[in-house]
PDB file of C-alpha atoms in Angstrom:
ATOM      1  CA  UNK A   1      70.027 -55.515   2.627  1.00  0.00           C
ATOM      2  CA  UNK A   2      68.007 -55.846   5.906  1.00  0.00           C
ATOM      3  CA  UNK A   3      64.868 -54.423   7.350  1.00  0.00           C
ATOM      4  CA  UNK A   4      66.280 -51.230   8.999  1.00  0.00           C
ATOM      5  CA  UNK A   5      68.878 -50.249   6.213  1.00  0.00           C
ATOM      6  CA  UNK A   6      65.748 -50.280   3.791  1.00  0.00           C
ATOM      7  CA  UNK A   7      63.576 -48.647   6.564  1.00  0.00           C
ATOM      8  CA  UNK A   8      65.644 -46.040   6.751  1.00  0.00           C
ATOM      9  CA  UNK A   9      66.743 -45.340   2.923  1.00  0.00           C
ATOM     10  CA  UNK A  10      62.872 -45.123   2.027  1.00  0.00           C
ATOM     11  CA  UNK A  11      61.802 -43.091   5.156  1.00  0.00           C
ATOM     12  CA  UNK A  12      59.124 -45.869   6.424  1.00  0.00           C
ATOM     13  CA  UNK A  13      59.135 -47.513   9.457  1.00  0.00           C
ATOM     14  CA  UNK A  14      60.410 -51.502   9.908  1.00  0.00           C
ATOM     15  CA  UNK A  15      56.171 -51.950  10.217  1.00  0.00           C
ATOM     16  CA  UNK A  16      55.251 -50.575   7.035  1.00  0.00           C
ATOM     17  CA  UNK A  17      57.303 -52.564   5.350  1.00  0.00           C
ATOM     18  CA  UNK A  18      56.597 -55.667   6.957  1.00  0.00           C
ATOM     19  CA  UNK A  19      52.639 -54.128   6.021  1.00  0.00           C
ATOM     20  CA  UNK A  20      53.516 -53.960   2.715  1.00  0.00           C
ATOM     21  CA  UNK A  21      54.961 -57.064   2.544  1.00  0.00           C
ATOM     22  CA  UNK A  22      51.655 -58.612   3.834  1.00  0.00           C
ATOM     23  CA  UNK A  23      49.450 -56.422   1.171  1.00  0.00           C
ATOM     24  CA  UNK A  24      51.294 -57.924  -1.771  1.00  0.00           C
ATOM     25  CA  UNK A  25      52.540 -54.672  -2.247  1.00  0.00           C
ATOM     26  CA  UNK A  26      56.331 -56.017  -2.185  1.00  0.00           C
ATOM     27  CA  UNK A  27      58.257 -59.497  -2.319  1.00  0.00           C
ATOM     28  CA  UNK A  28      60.604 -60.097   0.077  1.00  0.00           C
ATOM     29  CA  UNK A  29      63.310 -63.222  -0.054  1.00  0.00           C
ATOM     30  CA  UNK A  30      64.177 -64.518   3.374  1.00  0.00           C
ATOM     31  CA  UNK A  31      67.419 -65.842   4.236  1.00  0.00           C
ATOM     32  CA  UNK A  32      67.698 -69.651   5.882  1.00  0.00           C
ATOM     33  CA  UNK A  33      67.146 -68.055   9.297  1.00  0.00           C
ATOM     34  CA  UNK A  34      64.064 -66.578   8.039  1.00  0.00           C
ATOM     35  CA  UNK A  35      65.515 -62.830   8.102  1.00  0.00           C
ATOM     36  CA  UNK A  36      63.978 -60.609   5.365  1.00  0.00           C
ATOM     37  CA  UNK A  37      66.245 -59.583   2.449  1.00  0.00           C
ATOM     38  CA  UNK A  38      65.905 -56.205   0.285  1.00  0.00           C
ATOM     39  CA  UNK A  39      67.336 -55.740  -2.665  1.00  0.00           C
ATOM     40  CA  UNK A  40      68.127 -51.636  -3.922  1.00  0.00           C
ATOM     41  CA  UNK A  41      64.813 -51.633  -5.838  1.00  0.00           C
ATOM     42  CA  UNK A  42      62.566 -52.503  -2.726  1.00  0.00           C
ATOM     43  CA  UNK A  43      63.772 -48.662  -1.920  1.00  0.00           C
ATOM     44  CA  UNK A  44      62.687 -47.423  -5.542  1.00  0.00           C
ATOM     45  CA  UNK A  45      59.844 -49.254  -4.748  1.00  0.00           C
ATOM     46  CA  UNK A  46      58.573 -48.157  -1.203  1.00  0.00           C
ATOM     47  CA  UNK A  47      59.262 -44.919  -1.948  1.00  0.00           C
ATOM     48  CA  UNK A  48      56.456 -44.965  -4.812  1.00  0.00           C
ATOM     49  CA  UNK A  49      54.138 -46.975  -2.311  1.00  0.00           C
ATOM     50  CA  UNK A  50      54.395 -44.038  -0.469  1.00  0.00           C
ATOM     51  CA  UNK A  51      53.645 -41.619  -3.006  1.00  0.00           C
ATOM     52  CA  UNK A  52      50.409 -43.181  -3.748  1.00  0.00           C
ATOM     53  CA  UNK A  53      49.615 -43.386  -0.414  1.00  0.00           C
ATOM     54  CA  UNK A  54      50.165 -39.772  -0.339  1.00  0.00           C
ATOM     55  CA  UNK A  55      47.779 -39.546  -2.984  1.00  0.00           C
ATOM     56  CA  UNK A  56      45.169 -41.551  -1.066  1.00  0.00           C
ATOM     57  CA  UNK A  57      45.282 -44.897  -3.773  1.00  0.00           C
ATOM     58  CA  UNK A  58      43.925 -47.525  -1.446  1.00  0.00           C
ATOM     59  CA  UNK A  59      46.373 -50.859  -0.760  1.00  0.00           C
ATOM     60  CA  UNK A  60      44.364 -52.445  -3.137  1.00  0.00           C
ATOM     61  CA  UNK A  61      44.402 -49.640  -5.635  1.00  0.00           C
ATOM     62  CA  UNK A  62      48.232 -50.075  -5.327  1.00  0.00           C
ATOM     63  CA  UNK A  63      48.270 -53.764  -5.697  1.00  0.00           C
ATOM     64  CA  UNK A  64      46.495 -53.105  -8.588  1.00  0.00           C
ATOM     65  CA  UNK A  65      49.301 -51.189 -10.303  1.00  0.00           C
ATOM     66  CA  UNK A  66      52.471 -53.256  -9.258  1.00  0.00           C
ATOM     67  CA  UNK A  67      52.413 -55.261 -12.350  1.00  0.00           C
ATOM     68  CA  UNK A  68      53.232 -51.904 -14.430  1.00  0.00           C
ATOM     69  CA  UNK A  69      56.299 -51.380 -11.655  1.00  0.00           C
ATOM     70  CA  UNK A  70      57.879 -55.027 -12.840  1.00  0.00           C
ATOM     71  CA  UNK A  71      60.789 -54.586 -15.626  1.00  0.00           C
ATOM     72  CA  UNK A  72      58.293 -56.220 -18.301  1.00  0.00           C
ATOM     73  CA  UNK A  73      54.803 -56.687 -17.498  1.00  0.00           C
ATOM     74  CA  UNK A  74      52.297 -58.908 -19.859  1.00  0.00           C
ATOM     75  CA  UNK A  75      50.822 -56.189 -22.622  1.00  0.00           C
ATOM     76  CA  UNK A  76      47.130 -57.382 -20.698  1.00  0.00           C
ATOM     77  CA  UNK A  77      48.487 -56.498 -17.356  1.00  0.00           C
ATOM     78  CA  UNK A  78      50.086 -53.470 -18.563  1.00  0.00           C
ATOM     79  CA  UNK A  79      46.553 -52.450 -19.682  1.00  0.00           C
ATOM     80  CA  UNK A  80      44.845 -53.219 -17.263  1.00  0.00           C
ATOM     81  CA  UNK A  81      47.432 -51.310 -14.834  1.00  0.00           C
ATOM     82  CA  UNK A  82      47.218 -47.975 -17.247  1.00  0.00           C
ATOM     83  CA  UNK A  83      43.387 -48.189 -16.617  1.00  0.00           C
ATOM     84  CA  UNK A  84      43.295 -47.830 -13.318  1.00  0.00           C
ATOM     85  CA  UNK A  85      46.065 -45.389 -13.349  1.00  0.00           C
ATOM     86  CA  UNK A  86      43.884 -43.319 -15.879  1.00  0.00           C
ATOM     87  CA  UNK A  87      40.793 -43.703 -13.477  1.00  0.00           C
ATOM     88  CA  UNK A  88      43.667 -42.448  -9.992  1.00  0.00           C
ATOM     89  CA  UNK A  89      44.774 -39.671 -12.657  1.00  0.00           C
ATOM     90  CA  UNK A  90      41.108 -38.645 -13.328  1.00  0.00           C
ATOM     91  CA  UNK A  91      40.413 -38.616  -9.279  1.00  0.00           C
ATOM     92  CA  UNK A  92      43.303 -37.149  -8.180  1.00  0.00           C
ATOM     93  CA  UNK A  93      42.694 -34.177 -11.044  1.00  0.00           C
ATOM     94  CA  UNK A  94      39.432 -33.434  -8.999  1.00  0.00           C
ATOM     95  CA  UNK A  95      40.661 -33.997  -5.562  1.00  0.00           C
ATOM     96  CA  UNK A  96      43.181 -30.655  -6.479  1.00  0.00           C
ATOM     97  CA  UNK A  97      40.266 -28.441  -7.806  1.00  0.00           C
ATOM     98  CA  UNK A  98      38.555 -29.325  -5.027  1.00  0.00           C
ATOM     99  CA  UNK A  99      41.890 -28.385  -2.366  1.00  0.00           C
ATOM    100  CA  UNK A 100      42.550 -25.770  -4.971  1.00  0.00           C
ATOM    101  CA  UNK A 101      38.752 -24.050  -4.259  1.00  0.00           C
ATOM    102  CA  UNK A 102      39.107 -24.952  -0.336  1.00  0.00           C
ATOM    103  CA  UNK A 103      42.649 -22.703  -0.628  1.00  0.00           C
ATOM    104  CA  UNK A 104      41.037 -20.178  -2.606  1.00  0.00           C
ATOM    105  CA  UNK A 105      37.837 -19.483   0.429  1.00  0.00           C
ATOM    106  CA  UNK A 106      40.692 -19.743   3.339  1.00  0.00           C
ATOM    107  CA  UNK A 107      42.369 -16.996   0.857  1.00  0.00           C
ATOM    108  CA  UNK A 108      39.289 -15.006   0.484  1.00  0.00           C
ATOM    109  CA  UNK A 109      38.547 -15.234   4.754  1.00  0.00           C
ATOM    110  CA  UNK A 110      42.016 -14.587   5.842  1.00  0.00           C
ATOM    111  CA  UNK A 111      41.683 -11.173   3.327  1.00  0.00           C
ATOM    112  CA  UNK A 112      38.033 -10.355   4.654  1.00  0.00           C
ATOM    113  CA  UNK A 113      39.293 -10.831   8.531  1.00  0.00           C
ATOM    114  CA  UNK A 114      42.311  -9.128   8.041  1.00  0.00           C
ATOM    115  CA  UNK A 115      40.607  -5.580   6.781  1.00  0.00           C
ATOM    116  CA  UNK A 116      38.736  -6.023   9.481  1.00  0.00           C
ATOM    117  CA  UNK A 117      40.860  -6.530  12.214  1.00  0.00           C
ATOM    118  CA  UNK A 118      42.918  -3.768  13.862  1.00  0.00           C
ATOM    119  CA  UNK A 119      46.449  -4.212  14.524  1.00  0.00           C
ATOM    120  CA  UNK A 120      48.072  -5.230  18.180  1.00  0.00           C
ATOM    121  CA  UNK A 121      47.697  -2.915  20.128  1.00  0.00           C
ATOM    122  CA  UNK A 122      51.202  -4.048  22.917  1.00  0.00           C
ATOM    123  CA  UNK A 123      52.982  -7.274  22.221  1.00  0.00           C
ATOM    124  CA  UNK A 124      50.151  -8.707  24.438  1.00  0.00           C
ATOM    125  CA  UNK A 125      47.670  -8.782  22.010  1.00  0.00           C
ATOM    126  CA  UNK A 126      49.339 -11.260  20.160  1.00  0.00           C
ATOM    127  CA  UNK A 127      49.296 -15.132  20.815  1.00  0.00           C
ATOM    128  CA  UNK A 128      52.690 -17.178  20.784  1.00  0.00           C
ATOM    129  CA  UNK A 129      51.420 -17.998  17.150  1.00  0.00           C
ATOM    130  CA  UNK A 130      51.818 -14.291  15.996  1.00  0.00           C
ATOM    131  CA  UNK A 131      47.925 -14.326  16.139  1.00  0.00           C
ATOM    132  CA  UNK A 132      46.079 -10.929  16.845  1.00  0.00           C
ATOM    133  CA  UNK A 133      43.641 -11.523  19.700  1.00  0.00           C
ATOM    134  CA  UNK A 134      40.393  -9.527  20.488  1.00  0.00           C
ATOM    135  CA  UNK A 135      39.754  -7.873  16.811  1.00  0.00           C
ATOM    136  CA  UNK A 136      36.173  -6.947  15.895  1.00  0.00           C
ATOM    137  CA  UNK A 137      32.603  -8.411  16.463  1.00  0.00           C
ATOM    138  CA  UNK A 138      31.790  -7.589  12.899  1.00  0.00           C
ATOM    139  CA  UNK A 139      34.885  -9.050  11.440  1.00  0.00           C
ATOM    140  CA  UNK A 140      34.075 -12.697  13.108  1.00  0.00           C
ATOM    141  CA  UNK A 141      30.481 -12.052  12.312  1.00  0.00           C
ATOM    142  CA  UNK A 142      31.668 -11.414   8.515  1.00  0.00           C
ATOM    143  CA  UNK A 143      33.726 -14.221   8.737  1.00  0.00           C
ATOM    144  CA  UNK A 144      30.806 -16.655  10.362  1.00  0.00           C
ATOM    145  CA  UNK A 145      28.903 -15.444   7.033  1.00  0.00           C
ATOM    146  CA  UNK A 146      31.234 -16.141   4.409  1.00  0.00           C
ATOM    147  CA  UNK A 147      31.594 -19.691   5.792  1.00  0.00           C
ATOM    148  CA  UNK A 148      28.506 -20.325   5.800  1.00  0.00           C
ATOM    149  CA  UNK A 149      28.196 -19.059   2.121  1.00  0.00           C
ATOM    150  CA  UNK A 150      31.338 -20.820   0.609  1.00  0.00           C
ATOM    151  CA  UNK A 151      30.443 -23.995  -1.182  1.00  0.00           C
TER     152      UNK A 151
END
């Protein structure tokens, strides 16, 4: 398979996977011109790049675990792959309490502006967003507050 079918099965661009390629991240066989052949798990396989990515593991994080995405890795690589999975798993548990709290306070602000915020007055009043414009003083100020006060 070349560059551009894989590119597009996997959803990266022809760059990331020549990046990936250059990270160690994937091997790539070339053809006697030198063109770059896939084979179907490259896709399997950029697609999970990409989730980890996702989950902001570093390229070397990543690196770290492609031994565990081989058919049979060593039992010492294996273990030393599920460590640093366990230590992604652990950071990754409190990177979502911490986006769980952060959605939590927007929750909290959007509920304290809106009871203080009268309703549009014309179609006018609101932005191309659906926004209300104007509203209250005291509801920004309450909002400026709470802000401040969320940790």
């Amino acid at each position: 398979m070349r560059i551009g079918e894989v590119a597009e099965r996997a959803g990266v661009s022809r760059r990331s996977l020549r990046y990936y390629e250059q990270q160690g991240l994937i091997e790539v066989r070339r053809s006697p011109s030198g063109q770059r052949l896939y084979e179907e798990d490259h896709v399997r396989r950029v697609r999970l790049i990409q989730t980890f990515y996702a989950a902001k593991l570093t390229s070397a994080t990543i690196a770290e675990l492609i031994p565990c995405m081989e058919r049979s890795p060593s039992r010492a690589v294996a273990q030393r792959a599920q460590a640093v999975m366990e230590r992604e798993r652990g950071r990754l548990r409190v990177a979502v309490k911490e986006l769980s709290a952060a959605v939590t306070a927007l929750d909290e602000l959007i509920d304290a502006t809106a009871a203080h915020r009268p309703g549009p007055r014309s179609p006018r009043d609101s932005d191309p967003y659906g926004m209300v414009t104007g509203g209250s003083v005291e509801g920004e100020d309450l909002v400026r507050a709470r802000v401040c006060s969320v940790t």
